[in-house]
Amino acid sequence: EELFQLLLVSEHASLSGKRSESSLLAQRARELAGRQKLTQIAAPSEAIEASRLAEFGFLAEAHALAMRSAAKDEGLNVQSLAADVLAATGDEARAKTIVEKLAKKYPDDTLLRNIWLPTVRARIQLQRGAPGEAIETLGPALRYELGMAWETVPFRTIYLRGVTYLKLRQGNEAAQEFKKIIDHRGVDALSPYYALAQLGLGRAFAIADERSRAQRAYEVFFSLWKDADGDVPALQQAKLEYATLH
């Protein structure tokens, strides 16, 4: 019971942008799992934390944690999450190696074909500066992305599509993706993507030249992250962007 309480509180801290507290609690949970011989907890926890850190902008730490989790667990969920983080942090070669191996090992897995592989491949395309290709690659995920299990980090594919539309300067389309997350919070009530979607919505409205709506969305994000660590790159960037709206 203590173990899962630690994991839940860690997730709640992450939702609020409290990166240090979230990481500390997750590490305590992993240490407790180790003492209890629950070896199946450590790698998924590390992969999920790596995904959060990447979205928050802590790329070097995210990469290291993804590598560690992938080395511990060869299962589909951990490997796919690790590959996504590696792609997000610019390690295209390792990300491609992992997804190619998964594709051969699980050729008939529905979620792998329609969620995990497209997500990693689109992430790589986005890193290469090809957002139009990334949108096309993410197409198969549309049927499945609101029904994903917690260990696959729900909303990440939707959020990635929203970010990709931002890169394309298509504000209205980006806003629709971020609203999906906001409107379906019950899929994963403690997901950090809920707050990040508010930030994405602000960016989308700014692109669409809807300044007052953009300001309000940023302010919702800041209220959700009012206790966030000041060194979180995503928060620092959001403050710079917000200042330009006035």
JSON list of N, CA and C in Angstrom, two decimals, residues 6 12 15 58 65 86 90 102 122 125 129 164 174 192 202 225 240-241:
[
{"chain": "A", "resi": 6, "resn": "LEU", "atom": "N", "xyz": [3.11, 6.16, -2.66]},
{"chain": "A", "resi": 6, "resn": "LEU", "atom": "CA", "xyz": [4.26, 6.95, -3.09]},
{"chain": "A", "resi": 6, "resn": "LEU", "atom": "C", "xyz": [4.18, 7.27, -4.59]},
{"chain": "A", "resi": 12, "resn": "HIS", "atom": "N", "xyz": [0.96, 13.13, -8.61]},
{"chain": "A", "resi": 12, "resn": "HIS", "atom": "CA", "xyz": [0.28, 14.39, -8.28]},
{"chain": "A", "resi": 12, "resn": "HIS", "atom": "C", "xyz": [1.27, 15.55, -8.27]},
{"chain": "A", "resi": 15, "resn": "LEU", "atom": "N", "xyz": [1.99, 16.51, -11.82]},
{"chain": "A", "resi": 15, "resn": "LEU", "atom": "CA", "xyz": [0.89, 17.29, -12.38]},
{"chain": "A", "resi": 15, "resn": "LEU", "atom": "C", "xyz": [1.04, 18.77, -12.05]},
{"chain": "A", "resi": 58, "resn": "PHE", "atom": "N", "xyz": [13.75, 18.60, -19.33]},
{"chain": "A", "resi": 58, "resn": "PHE", "atom": "CA", "xyz": [14.99, 18.08, -18.73]},
{"chain": "A", "resi": 58, "resn": "PHE", "atom": "C", "xyz": [15.51, 16.94, -19.61]},
{"chain": "A", "resi": 65, "resn": "LEU", "atom": "N", "xyz": [17.53, 8.32, -17.88]},
{"chain": "A", "resi": 65, "resn": "LEU", "atom": "CA", "xyz": [16.55, 7.46, -17.21]},
{"chain": "A", "resi": 65, "resn": "LEU", "atom": "C", "xyz": [15.90, 6.50, -18.20]},
{"chain": "A", "resi": 86, "resn": "LEU", "atom": "N", "xyz": [13.83, 8.60, -26.01]},
{"chain": "A", "resi": 86, "resn": "LEU", "atom": "CA", "xyz": [15.09, 8.72, -26.74]},
{"chain": "A", "resi": 86, "resn": "LEU", "atom": "C", "xyz": [14.90, 9.55, -28.01]},
{"chain": "A", "resi": 90, "resn": "GLY", "atom": "N", "xyz": [16.51, 13.46, -28.96]},
{"chain": "A", "resi": 90, "resn": "GLY", "atom": "CA", "xyz": [17.44, 13.55, -30.08]},
{"chain": "A", "resi": 90, "resn": "GLY", "atom": "C", "xyz": [18.27, 12.33, -30.37]},
{"chain": "A", "resi": 102, "resn": "LEU", "atom": "N", "xyz": [11.05, -4.08, -31.77]},
{"chain": "A", "resi": 102, "resn": "LEU", "atom": "CA", "xyz": [9.68, -4.32, -31.31]},
{"chain": "A", "resi": 102, "resn": "LEU", "atom": "C", "xyz": [8.77, -4.74, -32.46]},
{"chain": "A", "resi": 122, "resn": "ALA", "atom": "N", "xyz": [6.82, 9.47, -35.54]},
{"chain": "A", "resi": 122, "resn": "ALA", "atom": "CA", "xyz": [6.44, 10.88, -35.70]},
{"chain": "A", "resi": 122, "resn": "ALA", "atom": "C", "xyz": [7.36, 11.79, -34.89]},
{"chain": "A", "resi": 125, "resn": "GLN", "atom": "N", "xyz": [10.42, 12.27, -36.90]},
{"chain": "A", "resi": 125, "resn": "GLN", "atom": "CA", "xyz": [10.16, 13.18, -38.01]},
{"chain": "A", "resi": 125, "resn": "GLN", "atom": "C", "xyz": [10.09, 14.63, -37.54]},
{"chain": "A", "resi": 129, "resn": "GLY", "atom": "N", "xyz": [12.51, 18.05, -38.37]},
{"chain": "A", "resi": 129, "resn": "GLY", "atom": "CA", "xyz": [11.93, 19.24, -38.97]},
{"chain": "A", "resi": 129, "resn": "GLY", "atom": "C", "xyz": [10.92, 18.94, -40.05]},
{"chain": "A", "resi": 164, "resn": "THR", "atom": "N", "xyz": [2.85, 19.17, -32.78]},
{"chain": "A", "resi": 164, "resn": "THR", "atom": "CA", "xyz": [3.20, 19.13, -34.20]},
{"chain": "A", "resi": 164, "resn": "THR", "atom": "C", "xyz": [2.42, 20.17, -34.98]},
{"chain": "A", "resi": 174, "resn": "ALA", "atom": "N", "xyz": [-4.21, 22.71, -33.59]},
{"chain": "A", "resi": 174, "resn": "ALA", "atom": "CA", "xyz": [-3.49, 22.42, -32.35]},
{"chain": "A", "resi": 174, "resn": "ALA", "atom": "C", "xyz": [-4.43, 22.55, -31.15]},
{"chain": "A", "resi": 192, "resn": "PRO", "atom": "N", "xyz": [0.38, 14.75, -16.11]},
{"chain": "A", "resi": 192, "resn": "PRO", "atom": "CA", "xyz": [0.96, 16.09, -16.28]},
{"chain": "A", "resi": 192, "resn": "PRO", "atom": "C", "xyz": [0.55, 16.73, -17.60]},
{"chain": "A", "resi": 202, "resn": "GLY", "atom": "N", "xyz": [-2.72, 27.82, -24.89]},
{"chain": "A", "resi": 202, "resn": "GLY", "atom": "CA", "xyz": [-2.30, 29.22, -24.96]},
{"chain": "A", "resi": 202, "resn": "GLY", "atom": "C", "xyz": [-1.46, 29.49, -26.19]},
{"chain": "A", "resi": 225, "resn": "TRP", "atom": "N", "xyz": [0.33, 25.34, -12.08]},
{"chain": "A", "resi": 225, "resn": "TRP", "atom": "CA", "xyz": [1.75, 25.18, -11.74]},
{"chain": "A", "resi": 225, "resn": "TRP", "atom": "C", "xyz": [2.23, 26.28, -10.79]},
{"chain": "A", "resi": 240, "resn": "LEU", "atom": "N", "xyz": [8.20, 33.46, -20.58]},
{"chain": "A", "resi": 240, "resn": "LEU", "atom": "CA", "xyz": [8.71, 34.33, -21.64]},
{"chain": "A", "resi": 240, "resn": "LEU", "atom": "C", "xyz": [7.64, 34.58, -22.70]},
{"chain": "A", "resi": 241, "resn": "GLU", "atom": "N", "xyz": [6.94, 33.50, -23.06]},
{"chain": "A", "resi": 241, "resn": "GLU", "atom": "CA", "xyz": [5.89, 33.63, -24.09]},
{"chain": "A", "resi": 241, "resn": "GLU", "atom": "C", "xyz": [4.75, 34.50, -23.60]}
]
